[in-house]
Short mmCIF file of C-alpha atoms and ligand atoms in Angstrom, two decimals:
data_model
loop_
_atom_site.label_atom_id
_atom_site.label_comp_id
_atom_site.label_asym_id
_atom_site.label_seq_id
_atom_site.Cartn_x
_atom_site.Cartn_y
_atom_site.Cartn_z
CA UNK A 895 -85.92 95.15 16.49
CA UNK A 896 -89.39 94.45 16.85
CA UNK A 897 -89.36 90.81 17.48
CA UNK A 898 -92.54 88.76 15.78
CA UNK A 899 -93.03 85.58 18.48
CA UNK A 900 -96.74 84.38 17.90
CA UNK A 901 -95.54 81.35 15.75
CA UNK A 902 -92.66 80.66 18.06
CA UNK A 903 -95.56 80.92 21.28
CA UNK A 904 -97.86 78.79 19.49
CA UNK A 905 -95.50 76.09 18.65
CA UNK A 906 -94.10 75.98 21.99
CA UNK A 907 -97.82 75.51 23.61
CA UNK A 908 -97.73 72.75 20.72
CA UNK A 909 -94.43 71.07 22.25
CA UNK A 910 -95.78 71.34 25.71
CA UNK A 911 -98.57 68.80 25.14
CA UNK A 912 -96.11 66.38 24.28
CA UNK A 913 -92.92 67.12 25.25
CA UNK A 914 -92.20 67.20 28.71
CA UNK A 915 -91.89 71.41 29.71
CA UNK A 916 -92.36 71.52 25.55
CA UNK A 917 -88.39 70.71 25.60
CA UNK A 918 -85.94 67.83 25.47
CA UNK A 919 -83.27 69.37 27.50
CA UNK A 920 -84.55 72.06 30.66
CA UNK A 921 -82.08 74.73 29.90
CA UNK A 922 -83.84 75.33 26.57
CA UNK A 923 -86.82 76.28 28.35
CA UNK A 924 -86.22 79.56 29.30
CA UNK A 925 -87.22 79.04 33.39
CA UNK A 926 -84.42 81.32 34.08
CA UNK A 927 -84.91 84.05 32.21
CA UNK A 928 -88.63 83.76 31.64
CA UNK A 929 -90.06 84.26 28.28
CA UNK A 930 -91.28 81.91 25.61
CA UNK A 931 -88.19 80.39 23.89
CA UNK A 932 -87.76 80.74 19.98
CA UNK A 933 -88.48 77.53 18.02
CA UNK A 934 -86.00 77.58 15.29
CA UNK A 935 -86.78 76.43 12.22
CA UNK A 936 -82.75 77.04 10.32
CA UNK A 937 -79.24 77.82 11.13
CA UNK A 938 -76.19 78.81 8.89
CA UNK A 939 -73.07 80.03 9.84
CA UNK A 940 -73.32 82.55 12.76
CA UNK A 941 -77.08 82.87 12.25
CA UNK A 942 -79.86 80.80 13.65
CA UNK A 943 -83.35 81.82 12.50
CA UNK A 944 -87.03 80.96 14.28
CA UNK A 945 -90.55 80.16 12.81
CA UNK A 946 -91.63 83.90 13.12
CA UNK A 947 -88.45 84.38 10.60
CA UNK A 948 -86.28 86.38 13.38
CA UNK A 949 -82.80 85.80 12.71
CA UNK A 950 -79.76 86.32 15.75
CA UNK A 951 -76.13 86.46 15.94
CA UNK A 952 -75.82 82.80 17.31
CA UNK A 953 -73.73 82.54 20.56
CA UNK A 954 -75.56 79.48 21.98
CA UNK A 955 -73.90 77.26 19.22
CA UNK A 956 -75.43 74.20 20.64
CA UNK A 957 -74.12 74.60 23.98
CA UNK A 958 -70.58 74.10 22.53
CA UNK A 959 -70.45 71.65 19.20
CA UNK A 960 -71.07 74.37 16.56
CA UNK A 961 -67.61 75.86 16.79
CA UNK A 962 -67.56 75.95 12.65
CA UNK A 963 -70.79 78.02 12.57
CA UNK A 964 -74.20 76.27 11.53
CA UNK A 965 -74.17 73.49 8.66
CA UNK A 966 -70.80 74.01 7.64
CA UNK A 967 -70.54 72.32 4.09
CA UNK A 968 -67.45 69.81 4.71
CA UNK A 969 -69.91 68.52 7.69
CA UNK A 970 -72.92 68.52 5.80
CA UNK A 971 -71.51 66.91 2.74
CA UNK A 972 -70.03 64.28 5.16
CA UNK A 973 -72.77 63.38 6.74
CA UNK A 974 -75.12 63.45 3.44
CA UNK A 975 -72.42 61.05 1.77
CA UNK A 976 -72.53 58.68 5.04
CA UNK A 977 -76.15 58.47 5.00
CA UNK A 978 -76.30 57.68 1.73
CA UNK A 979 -74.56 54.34 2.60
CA UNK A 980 -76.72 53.48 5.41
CA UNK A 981 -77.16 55.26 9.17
CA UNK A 982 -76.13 52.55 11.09
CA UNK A 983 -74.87 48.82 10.86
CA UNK A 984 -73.60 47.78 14.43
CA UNK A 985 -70.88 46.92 13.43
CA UNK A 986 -66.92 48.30 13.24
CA UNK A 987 -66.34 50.65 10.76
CA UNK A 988 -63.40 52.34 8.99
CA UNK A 989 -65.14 56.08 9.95
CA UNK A 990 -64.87 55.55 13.65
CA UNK A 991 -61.26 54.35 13.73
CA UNK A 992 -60.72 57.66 11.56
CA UNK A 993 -62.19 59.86 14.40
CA UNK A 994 -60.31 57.75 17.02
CA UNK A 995 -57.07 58.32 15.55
CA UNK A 996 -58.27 62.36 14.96
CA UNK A 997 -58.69 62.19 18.65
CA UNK A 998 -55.19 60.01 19.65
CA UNK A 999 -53.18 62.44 17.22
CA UNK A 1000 -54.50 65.89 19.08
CA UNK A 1001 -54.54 64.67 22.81
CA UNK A 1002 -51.40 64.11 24.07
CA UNK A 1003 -52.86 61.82 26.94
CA UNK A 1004 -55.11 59.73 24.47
CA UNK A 1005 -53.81 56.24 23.39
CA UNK A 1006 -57.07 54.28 23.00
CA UNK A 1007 -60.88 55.59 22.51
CA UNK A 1008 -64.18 54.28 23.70
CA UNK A 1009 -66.93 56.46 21.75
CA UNK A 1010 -70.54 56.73 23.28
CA UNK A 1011 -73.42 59.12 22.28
CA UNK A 1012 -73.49 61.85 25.02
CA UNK A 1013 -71.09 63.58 27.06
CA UNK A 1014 -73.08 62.08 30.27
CA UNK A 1015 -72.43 58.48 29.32
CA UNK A 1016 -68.82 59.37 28.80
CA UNK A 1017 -68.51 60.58 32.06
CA UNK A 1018 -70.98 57.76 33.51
CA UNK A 1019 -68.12 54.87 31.28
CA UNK A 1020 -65.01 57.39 32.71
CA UNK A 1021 -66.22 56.56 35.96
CA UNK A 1022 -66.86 52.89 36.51
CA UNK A 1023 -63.29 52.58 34.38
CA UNK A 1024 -61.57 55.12 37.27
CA UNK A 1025 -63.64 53.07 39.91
CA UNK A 1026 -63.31 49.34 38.27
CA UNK A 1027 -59.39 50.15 37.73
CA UNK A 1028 -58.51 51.57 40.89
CA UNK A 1029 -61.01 49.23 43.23
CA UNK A 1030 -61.73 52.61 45.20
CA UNK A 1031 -65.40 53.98 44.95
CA UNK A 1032 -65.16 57.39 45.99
CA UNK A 1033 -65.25 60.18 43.33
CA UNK A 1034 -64.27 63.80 44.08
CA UNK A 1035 -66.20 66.60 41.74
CA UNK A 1036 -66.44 70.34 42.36
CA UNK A 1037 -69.76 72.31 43.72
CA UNK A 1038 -70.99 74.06 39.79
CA UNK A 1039 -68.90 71.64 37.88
CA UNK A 1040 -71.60 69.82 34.99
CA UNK A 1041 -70.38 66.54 34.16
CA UNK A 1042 -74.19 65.33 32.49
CA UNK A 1043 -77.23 63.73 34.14
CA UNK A 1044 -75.50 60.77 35.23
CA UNK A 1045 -76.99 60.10 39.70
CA UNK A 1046 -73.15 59.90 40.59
CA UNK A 1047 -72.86 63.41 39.16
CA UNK A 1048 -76.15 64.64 41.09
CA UNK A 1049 -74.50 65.31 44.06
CA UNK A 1050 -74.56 68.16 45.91
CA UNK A 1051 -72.24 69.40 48.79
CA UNK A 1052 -73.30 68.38 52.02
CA UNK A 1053 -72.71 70.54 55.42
CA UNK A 1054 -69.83 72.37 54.60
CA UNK A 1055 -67.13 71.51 52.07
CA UNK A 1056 -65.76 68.38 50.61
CA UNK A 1057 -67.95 66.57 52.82
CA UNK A 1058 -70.02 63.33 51.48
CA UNK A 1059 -72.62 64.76 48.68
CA UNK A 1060 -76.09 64.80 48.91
CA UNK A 1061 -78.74 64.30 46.15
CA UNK A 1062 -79.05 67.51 44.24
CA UNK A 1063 -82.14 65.66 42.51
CA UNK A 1064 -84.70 63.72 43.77
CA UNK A 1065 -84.65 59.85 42.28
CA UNK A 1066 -80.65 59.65 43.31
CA UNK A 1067 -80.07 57.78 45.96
CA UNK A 1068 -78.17 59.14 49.08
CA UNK A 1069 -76.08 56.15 48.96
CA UNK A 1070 -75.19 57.31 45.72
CA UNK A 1071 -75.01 60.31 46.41
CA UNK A 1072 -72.91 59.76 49.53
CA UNK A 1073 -70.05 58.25 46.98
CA UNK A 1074 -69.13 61.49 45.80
CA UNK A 1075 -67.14 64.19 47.83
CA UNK A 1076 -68.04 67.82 47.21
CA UNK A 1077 -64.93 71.05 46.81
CA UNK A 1078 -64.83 74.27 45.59
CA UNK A 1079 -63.62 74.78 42.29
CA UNK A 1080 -60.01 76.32 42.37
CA UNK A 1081 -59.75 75.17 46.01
CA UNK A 1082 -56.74 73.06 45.14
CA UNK A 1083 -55.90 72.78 49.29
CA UNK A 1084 -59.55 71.12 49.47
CA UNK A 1085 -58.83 68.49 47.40
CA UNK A 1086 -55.20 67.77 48.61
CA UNK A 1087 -56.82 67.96 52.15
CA UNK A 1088 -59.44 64.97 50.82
CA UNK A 1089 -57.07 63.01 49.17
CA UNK A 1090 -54.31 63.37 52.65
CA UNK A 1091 -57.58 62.03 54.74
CA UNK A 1092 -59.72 59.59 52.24
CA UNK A 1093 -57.30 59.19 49.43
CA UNK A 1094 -56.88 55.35 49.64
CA UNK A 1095 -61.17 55.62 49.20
CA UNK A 1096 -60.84 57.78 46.16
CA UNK A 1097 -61.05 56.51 42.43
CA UNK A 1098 -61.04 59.78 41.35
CA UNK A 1099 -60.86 63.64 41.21
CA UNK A 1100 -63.31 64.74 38.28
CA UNK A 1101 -63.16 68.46 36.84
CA UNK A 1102 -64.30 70.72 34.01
CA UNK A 1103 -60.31 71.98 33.35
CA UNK A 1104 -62.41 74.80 32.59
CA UNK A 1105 -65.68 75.67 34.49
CA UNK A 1106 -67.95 76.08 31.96
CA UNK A 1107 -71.31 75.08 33.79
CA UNK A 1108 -70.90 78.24 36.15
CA UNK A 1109 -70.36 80.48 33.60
CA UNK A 1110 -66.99 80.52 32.60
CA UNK A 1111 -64.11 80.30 35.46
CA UNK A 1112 -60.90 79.69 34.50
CA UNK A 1113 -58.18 78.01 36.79
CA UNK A 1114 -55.95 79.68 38.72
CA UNK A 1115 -52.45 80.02 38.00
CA UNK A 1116 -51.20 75.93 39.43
CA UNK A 1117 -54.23 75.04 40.47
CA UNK A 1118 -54.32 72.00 37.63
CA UNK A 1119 -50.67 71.07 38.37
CA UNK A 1120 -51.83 70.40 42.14
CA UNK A 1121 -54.66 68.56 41.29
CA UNK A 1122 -52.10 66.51 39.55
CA UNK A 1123 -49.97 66.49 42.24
CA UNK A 1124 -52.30 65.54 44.63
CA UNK A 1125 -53.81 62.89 42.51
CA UNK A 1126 -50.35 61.30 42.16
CA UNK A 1127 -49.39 61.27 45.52
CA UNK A 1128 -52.80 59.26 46.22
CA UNK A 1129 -52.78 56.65 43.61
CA UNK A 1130 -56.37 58.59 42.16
CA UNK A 1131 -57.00 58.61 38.63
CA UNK A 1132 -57.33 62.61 37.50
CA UNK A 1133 -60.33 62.86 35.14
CA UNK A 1134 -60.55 66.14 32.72
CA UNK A 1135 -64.25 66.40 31.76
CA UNK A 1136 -63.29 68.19 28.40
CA UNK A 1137 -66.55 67.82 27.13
CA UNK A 1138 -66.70 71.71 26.12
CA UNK A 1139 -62.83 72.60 26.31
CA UNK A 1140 -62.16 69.44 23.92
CA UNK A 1141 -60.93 71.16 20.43
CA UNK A 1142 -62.54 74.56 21.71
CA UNK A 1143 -59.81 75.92 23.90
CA UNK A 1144 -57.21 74.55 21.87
CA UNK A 1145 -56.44 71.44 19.65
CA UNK A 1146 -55.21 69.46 22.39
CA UNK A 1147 -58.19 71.07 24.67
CA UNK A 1148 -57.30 72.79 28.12
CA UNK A 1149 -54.55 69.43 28.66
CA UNK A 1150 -52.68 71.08 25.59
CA UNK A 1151 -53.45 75.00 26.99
CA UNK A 1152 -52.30 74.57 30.55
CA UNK A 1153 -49.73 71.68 29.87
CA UNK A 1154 -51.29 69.15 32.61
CA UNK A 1155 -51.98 65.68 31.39
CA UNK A 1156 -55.03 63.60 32.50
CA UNK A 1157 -55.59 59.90 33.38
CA UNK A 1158 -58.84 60.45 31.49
CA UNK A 1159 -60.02 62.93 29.29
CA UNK A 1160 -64.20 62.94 28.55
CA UNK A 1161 -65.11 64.50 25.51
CA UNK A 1162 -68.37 65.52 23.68
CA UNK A 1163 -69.97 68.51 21.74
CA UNK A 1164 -67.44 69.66 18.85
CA UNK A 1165 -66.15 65.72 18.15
CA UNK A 1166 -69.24 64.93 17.17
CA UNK A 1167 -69.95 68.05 14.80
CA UNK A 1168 -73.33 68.40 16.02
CA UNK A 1169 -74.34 64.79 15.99
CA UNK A 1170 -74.66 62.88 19.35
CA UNK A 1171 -70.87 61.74 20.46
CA UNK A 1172 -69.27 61.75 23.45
CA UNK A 1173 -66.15 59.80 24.41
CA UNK A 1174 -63.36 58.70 27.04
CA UNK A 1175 -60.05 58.49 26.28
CA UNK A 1176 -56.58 57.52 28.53
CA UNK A 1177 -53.69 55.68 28.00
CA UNK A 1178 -54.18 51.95 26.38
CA UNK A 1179 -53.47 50.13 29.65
CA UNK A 1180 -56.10 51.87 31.77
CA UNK A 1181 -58.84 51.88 28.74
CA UNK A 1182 -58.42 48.40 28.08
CA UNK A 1183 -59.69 47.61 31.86
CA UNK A 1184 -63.21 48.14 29.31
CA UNK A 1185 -64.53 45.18 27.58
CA UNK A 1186 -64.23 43.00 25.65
CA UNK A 1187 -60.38 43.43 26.77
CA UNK A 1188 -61.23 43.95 30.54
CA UNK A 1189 -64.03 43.12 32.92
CA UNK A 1190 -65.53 46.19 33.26
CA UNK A 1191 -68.73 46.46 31.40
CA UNK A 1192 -69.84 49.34 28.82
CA UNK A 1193 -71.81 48.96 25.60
CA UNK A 1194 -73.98 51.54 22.92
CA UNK A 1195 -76.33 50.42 20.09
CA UNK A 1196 -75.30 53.73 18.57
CA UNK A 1197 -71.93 54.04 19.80
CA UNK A 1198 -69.85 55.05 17.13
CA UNK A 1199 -72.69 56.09 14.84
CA UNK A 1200 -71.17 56.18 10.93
CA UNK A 1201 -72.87 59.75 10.32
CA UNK A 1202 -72.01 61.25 13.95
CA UNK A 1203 -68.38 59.64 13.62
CA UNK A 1204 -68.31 61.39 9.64
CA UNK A 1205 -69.18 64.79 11.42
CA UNK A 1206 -67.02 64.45 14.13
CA UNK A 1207 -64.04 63.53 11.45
CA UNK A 1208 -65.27 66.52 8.98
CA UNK A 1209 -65.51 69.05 11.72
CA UNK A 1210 -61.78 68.30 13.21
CA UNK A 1211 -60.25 68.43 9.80
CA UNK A 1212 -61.70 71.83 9.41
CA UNK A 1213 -60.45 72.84 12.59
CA UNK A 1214 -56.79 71.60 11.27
CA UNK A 1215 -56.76 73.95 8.59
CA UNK A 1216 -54.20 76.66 9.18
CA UNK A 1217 -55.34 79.55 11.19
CA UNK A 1218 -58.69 78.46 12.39
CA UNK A 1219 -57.78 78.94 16.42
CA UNK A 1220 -55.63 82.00 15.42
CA UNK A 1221 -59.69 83.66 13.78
CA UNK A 1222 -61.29 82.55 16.75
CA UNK A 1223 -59.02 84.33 19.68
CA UNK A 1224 -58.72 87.59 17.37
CA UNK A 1225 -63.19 87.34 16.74
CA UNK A 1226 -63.65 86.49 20.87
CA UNK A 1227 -60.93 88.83 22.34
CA UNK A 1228 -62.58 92.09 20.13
CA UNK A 1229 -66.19 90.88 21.33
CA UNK A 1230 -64.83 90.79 25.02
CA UNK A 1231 -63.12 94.15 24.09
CA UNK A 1232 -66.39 95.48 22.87
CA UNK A 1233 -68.26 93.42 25.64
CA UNK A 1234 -66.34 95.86 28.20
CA UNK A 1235 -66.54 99.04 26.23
CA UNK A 1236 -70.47 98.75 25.98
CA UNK A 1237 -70.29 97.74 30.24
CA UNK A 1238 -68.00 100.68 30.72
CA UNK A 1239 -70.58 102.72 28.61
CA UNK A 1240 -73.52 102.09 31.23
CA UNK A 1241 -71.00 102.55 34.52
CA UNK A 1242 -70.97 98.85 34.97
CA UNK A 1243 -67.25 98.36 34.42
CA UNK A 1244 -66.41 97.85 38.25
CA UNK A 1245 -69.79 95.78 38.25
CA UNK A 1246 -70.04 93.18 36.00
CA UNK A 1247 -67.02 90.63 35.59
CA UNK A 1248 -66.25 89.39 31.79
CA UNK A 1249 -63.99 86.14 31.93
CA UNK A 1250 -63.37 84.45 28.60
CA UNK A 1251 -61.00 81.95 27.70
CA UNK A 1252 -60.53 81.12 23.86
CA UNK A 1253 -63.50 81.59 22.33
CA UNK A 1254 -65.62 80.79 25.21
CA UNK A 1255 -66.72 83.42 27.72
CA UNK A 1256 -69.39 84.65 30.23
CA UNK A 1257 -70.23 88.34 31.68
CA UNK A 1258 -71.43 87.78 35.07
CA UNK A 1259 -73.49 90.47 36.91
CA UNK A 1260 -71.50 91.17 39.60
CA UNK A 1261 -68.41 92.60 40.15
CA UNK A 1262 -64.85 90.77 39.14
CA UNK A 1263 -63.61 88.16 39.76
CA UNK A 1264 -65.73 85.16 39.74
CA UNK A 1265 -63.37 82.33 40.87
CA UNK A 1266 -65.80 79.54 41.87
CA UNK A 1267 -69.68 78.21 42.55
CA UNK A 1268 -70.39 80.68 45.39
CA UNK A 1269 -69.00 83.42 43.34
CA UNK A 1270 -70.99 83.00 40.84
CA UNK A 1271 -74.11 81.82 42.35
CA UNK A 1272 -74.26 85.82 43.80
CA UNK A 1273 -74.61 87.04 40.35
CA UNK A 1274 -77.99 89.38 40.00
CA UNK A 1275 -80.04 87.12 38.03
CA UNK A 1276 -82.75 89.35 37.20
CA UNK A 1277 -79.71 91.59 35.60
CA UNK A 1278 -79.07 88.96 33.70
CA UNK A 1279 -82.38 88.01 32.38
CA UNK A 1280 -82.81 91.89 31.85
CA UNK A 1281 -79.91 91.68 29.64
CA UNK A 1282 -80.36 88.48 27.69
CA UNK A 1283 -84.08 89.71 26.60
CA UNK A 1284 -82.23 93.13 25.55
CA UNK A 1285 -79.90 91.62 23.42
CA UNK A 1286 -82.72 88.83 21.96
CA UNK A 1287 -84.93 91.69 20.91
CA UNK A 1288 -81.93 93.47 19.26
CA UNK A 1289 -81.37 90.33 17.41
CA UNK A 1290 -78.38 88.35 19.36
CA UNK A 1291 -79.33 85.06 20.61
CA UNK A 1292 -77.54 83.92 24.02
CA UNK A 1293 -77.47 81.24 26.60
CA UNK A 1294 -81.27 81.74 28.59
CA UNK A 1295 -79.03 81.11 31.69
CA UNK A 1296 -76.07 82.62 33.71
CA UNK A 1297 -74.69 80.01 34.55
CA UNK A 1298 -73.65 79.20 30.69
CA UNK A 1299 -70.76 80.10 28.45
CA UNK A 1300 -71.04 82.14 25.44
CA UNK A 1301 -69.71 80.05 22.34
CA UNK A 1302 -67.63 82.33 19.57
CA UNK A 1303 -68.04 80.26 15.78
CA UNK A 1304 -65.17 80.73 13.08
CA UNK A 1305 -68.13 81.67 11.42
CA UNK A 1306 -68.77 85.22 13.29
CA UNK A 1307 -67.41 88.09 11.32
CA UNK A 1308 -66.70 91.47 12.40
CA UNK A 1309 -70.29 92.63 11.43
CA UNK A 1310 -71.12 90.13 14.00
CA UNK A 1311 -69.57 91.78 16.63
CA UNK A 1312 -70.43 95.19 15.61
CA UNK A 1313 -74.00 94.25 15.61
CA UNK A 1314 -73.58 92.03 19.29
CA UNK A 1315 -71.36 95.49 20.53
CA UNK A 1316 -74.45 97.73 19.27
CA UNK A 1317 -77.03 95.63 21.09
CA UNK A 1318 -74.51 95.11 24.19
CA UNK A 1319 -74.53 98.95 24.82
CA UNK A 1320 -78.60 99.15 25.25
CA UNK A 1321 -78.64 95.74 26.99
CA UNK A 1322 -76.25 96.84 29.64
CA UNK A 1323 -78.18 99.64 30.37
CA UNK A 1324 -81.60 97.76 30.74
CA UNK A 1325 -79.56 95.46 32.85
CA UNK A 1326 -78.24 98.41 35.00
CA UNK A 1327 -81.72 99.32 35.78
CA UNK A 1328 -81.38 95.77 37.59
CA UNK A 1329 -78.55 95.78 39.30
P1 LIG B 279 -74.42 65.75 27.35
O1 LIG B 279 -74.90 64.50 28.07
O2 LIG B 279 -75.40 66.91 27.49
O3 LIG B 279 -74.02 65.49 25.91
O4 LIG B 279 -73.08 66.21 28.05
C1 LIG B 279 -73.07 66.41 29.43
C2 LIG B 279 -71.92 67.36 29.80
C3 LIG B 279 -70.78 66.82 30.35
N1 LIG B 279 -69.73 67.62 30.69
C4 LIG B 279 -69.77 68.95 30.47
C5 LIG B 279 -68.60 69.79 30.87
C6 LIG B 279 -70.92 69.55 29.90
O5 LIG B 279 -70.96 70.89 29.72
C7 LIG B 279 -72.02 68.75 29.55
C8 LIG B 279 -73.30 69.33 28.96
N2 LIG B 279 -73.35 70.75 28.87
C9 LIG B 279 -74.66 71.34 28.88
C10 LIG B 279 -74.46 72.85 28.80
N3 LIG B 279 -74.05 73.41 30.01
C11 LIG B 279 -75.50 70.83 27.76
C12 LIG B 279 -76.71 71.66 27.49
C13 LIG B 279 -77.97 70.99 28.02
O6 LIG B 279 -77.91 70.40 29.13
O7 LIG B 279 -78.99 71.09 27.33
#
């Protein structure tokens, strides 16, 4: 497909005068792959469409919300009625308690809800709770693990492993920085070995169920249960950022899929339909440490929003409808099929490593498995970025980034993944020329 782009080029130049790197959010830049993004103008279903009127196979999806597909109508009638009685009052309303009690009902480990308006100030309130309830300050997160912009989450590891962090930005302060021990992912010994030596420091032990933010890395076989294990034998709070496994690897998120309960459980993305929510949830005597009940402080002039709350509530009663999980797994596990197939197809079956779980996945350039940070860090970029422009110009629109997931929609069809299957098979090969 001969891709137009001068609209999308001079648009972008447009952005950049104003917009800080012409974008709102640096991933959406394009740094890593390098290129001039696509400013999109629409989006329906499994198709997103830019200003130069190219249209892709969507597998971006927001970074996660859009697991119905683009504007689904029970969302966009939602959100049309809500706004039609006002976009915000500041005050309680009927809608929120309704997305609350969506929440409670599919989260086994959710009693009470505190909604905010981004997954990072979930994680920032998920925090000070773990920290104000426990009277600990130390907070244990894994090296690759995203948990939002938050400075306690801007922590790098320092010399060697599970060692105080150091900024991984400037602006955070060591001090900061210094509150928040570093592990591998899937290192469950690592964070049994902190907790045994600073547990009684320890609020917390923070993790993407997940890995999503490396690409995506599922946990080993146990590796949850010991993290619960360990947490328990400390007296630390276990934290589930389910932020992108919330209602995407199952109803109950990854708690539900692996059967391991957490103290707290941060969610984002698909409970707020595509409209800014994020939340943190736990049992009713360790959220009401939050005021007004308890000391510790947390507020949100949008928190709550009526029209993100009347998406969020629209887009989990679609996902209750009979057989919705059942499409996605059958759509993602013939694209990873496919995915393979078209690898195979270029002689990169023994070097590139698919891992999906649900309908969220990630083909990493390198050879199987990827099992935490390091692994994945020694993906071949360029390979990548060879294969992402590939499949961009053949009309299938992924994350500009290796380190993201691809998102499956119960909106992708089977002429979908024909056309991403086509694409995949010349894409591989440009990105064997790479590798
Ligand atoms: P937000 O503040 O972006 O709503 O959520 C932060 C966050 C928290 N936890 C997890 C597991 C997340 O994945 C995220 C945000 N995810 C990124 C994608 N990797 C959002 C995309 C972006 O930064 O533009």
């Amino acid at each position: 497909m001969q891709r137009r782009t001068e609209r999308s080029e001079s648009a972008f130049a447009r952005a950049a005068d104003v917009l800080v790197g012409g974008v709102n959010s640096p991933v959406r830049a394009f740094k890593a792959v390098g290129g001039t993004p696509p400013v999109i103008v629409r989006a329906r279903g499994s198709a997103i469409t830019d200003i130069d009127d190219n249209t892709y196979v969507d597998y971006v999806g927001s970074y996660g919300p859009a697991i119905l597909g683009h504007a689904p109508q029970p969302v966009v009638t939602a959100v049309t009625k809500a706004a039609r009685r006002g976009t915000t009052y500041g005050a309680p309303t009927v809608g929120e308690t309704q997305l609350a009690e969506a929440v409670v009902a599919a989260m086994d480990a959710i009693e009470k809800v505190r909604f905010v308006s981004s997954g990072t100030e979930a994680v920032m309130t998920a925090l000070r709770l773990a920290r104000g309830a426990t009277g600990r300050d130390k907070i244990v997160k894994c090296a690759g693990g995203y948990h939002g912009h938050a400075d306690a989450m801007l922590a790098a590891a320092g010399s060697g492993a599970a060692t105080l962090g150091v900024p991984s930005s400037p602006g955070v302060p060591a001090a900061t920085a210094g509150e928040t021990l570093v592990v591998d992912y899937n290192d469950a010994d690592a964070v049994a070995d902190v907790l045994d030596a600073r547990g009684g420091d320890v609020a917390a032990v923070l993790v993407e169920p997940v890995a999503g933010n490396m690409g995506v890395v599922p946990p080993r076989d146990g590796y949850l249960a010991a993290l619960r294990s360990a947490c328990d034998a400390a007296g630390t709070l276990l934290i589930f950022d389910e932020v992108i496994t919330g209602f995407r690897v199952a109803p109950g998120g990854a708690q539900k899929l692996y059967g391991v309960r957490a103290d707290l459980t941060v969610l984002g993305k698909i409970i707020g339909g595509g409209l800014p929510v994020g939340a943190v949830g736990g049992g009713a005597a360790l959220m009401d440490h939050l005021a007004p009940l308890g000391e510790i402080y947390q507020a949100g002039t949008l928190s709550g929003n009526p029209l993100a709350t009347a998406a969020g509530l629209a887009t989990l009663e679609a996902l209750a409808d009979d057989g919705v999980y059942e499409r996605l797994e059958a759509t993602a596990a013939a694209l990873e099929r496919g995915l393979r197939d078209a690898a195979a197809a270029s002689g990169l079956a023994e070097r590139v490593c698919i891992q999906r779980v649900g309908s969220m996945m990630s083909c990493f350039f390198r050879p199987p498995p990827v099992t935490n940070y390091a692994d994945a860090a020694a993906s071949n970029a360029d390979a990548y970025a060879a294969f992402f422009h590939a499949m961009l110009d053949a009309g299938v629109y992924l994350a500009p980034g290796q380190f993201e997931a691809m998102f499956v929609s119960a909106a992708h069809d089977d002429g979908d993944v024909a056309q991403t299957i086509v694409a995949a098979e010349g894409a591989f090969a440009a990105a064997a020329e790479r590798l």
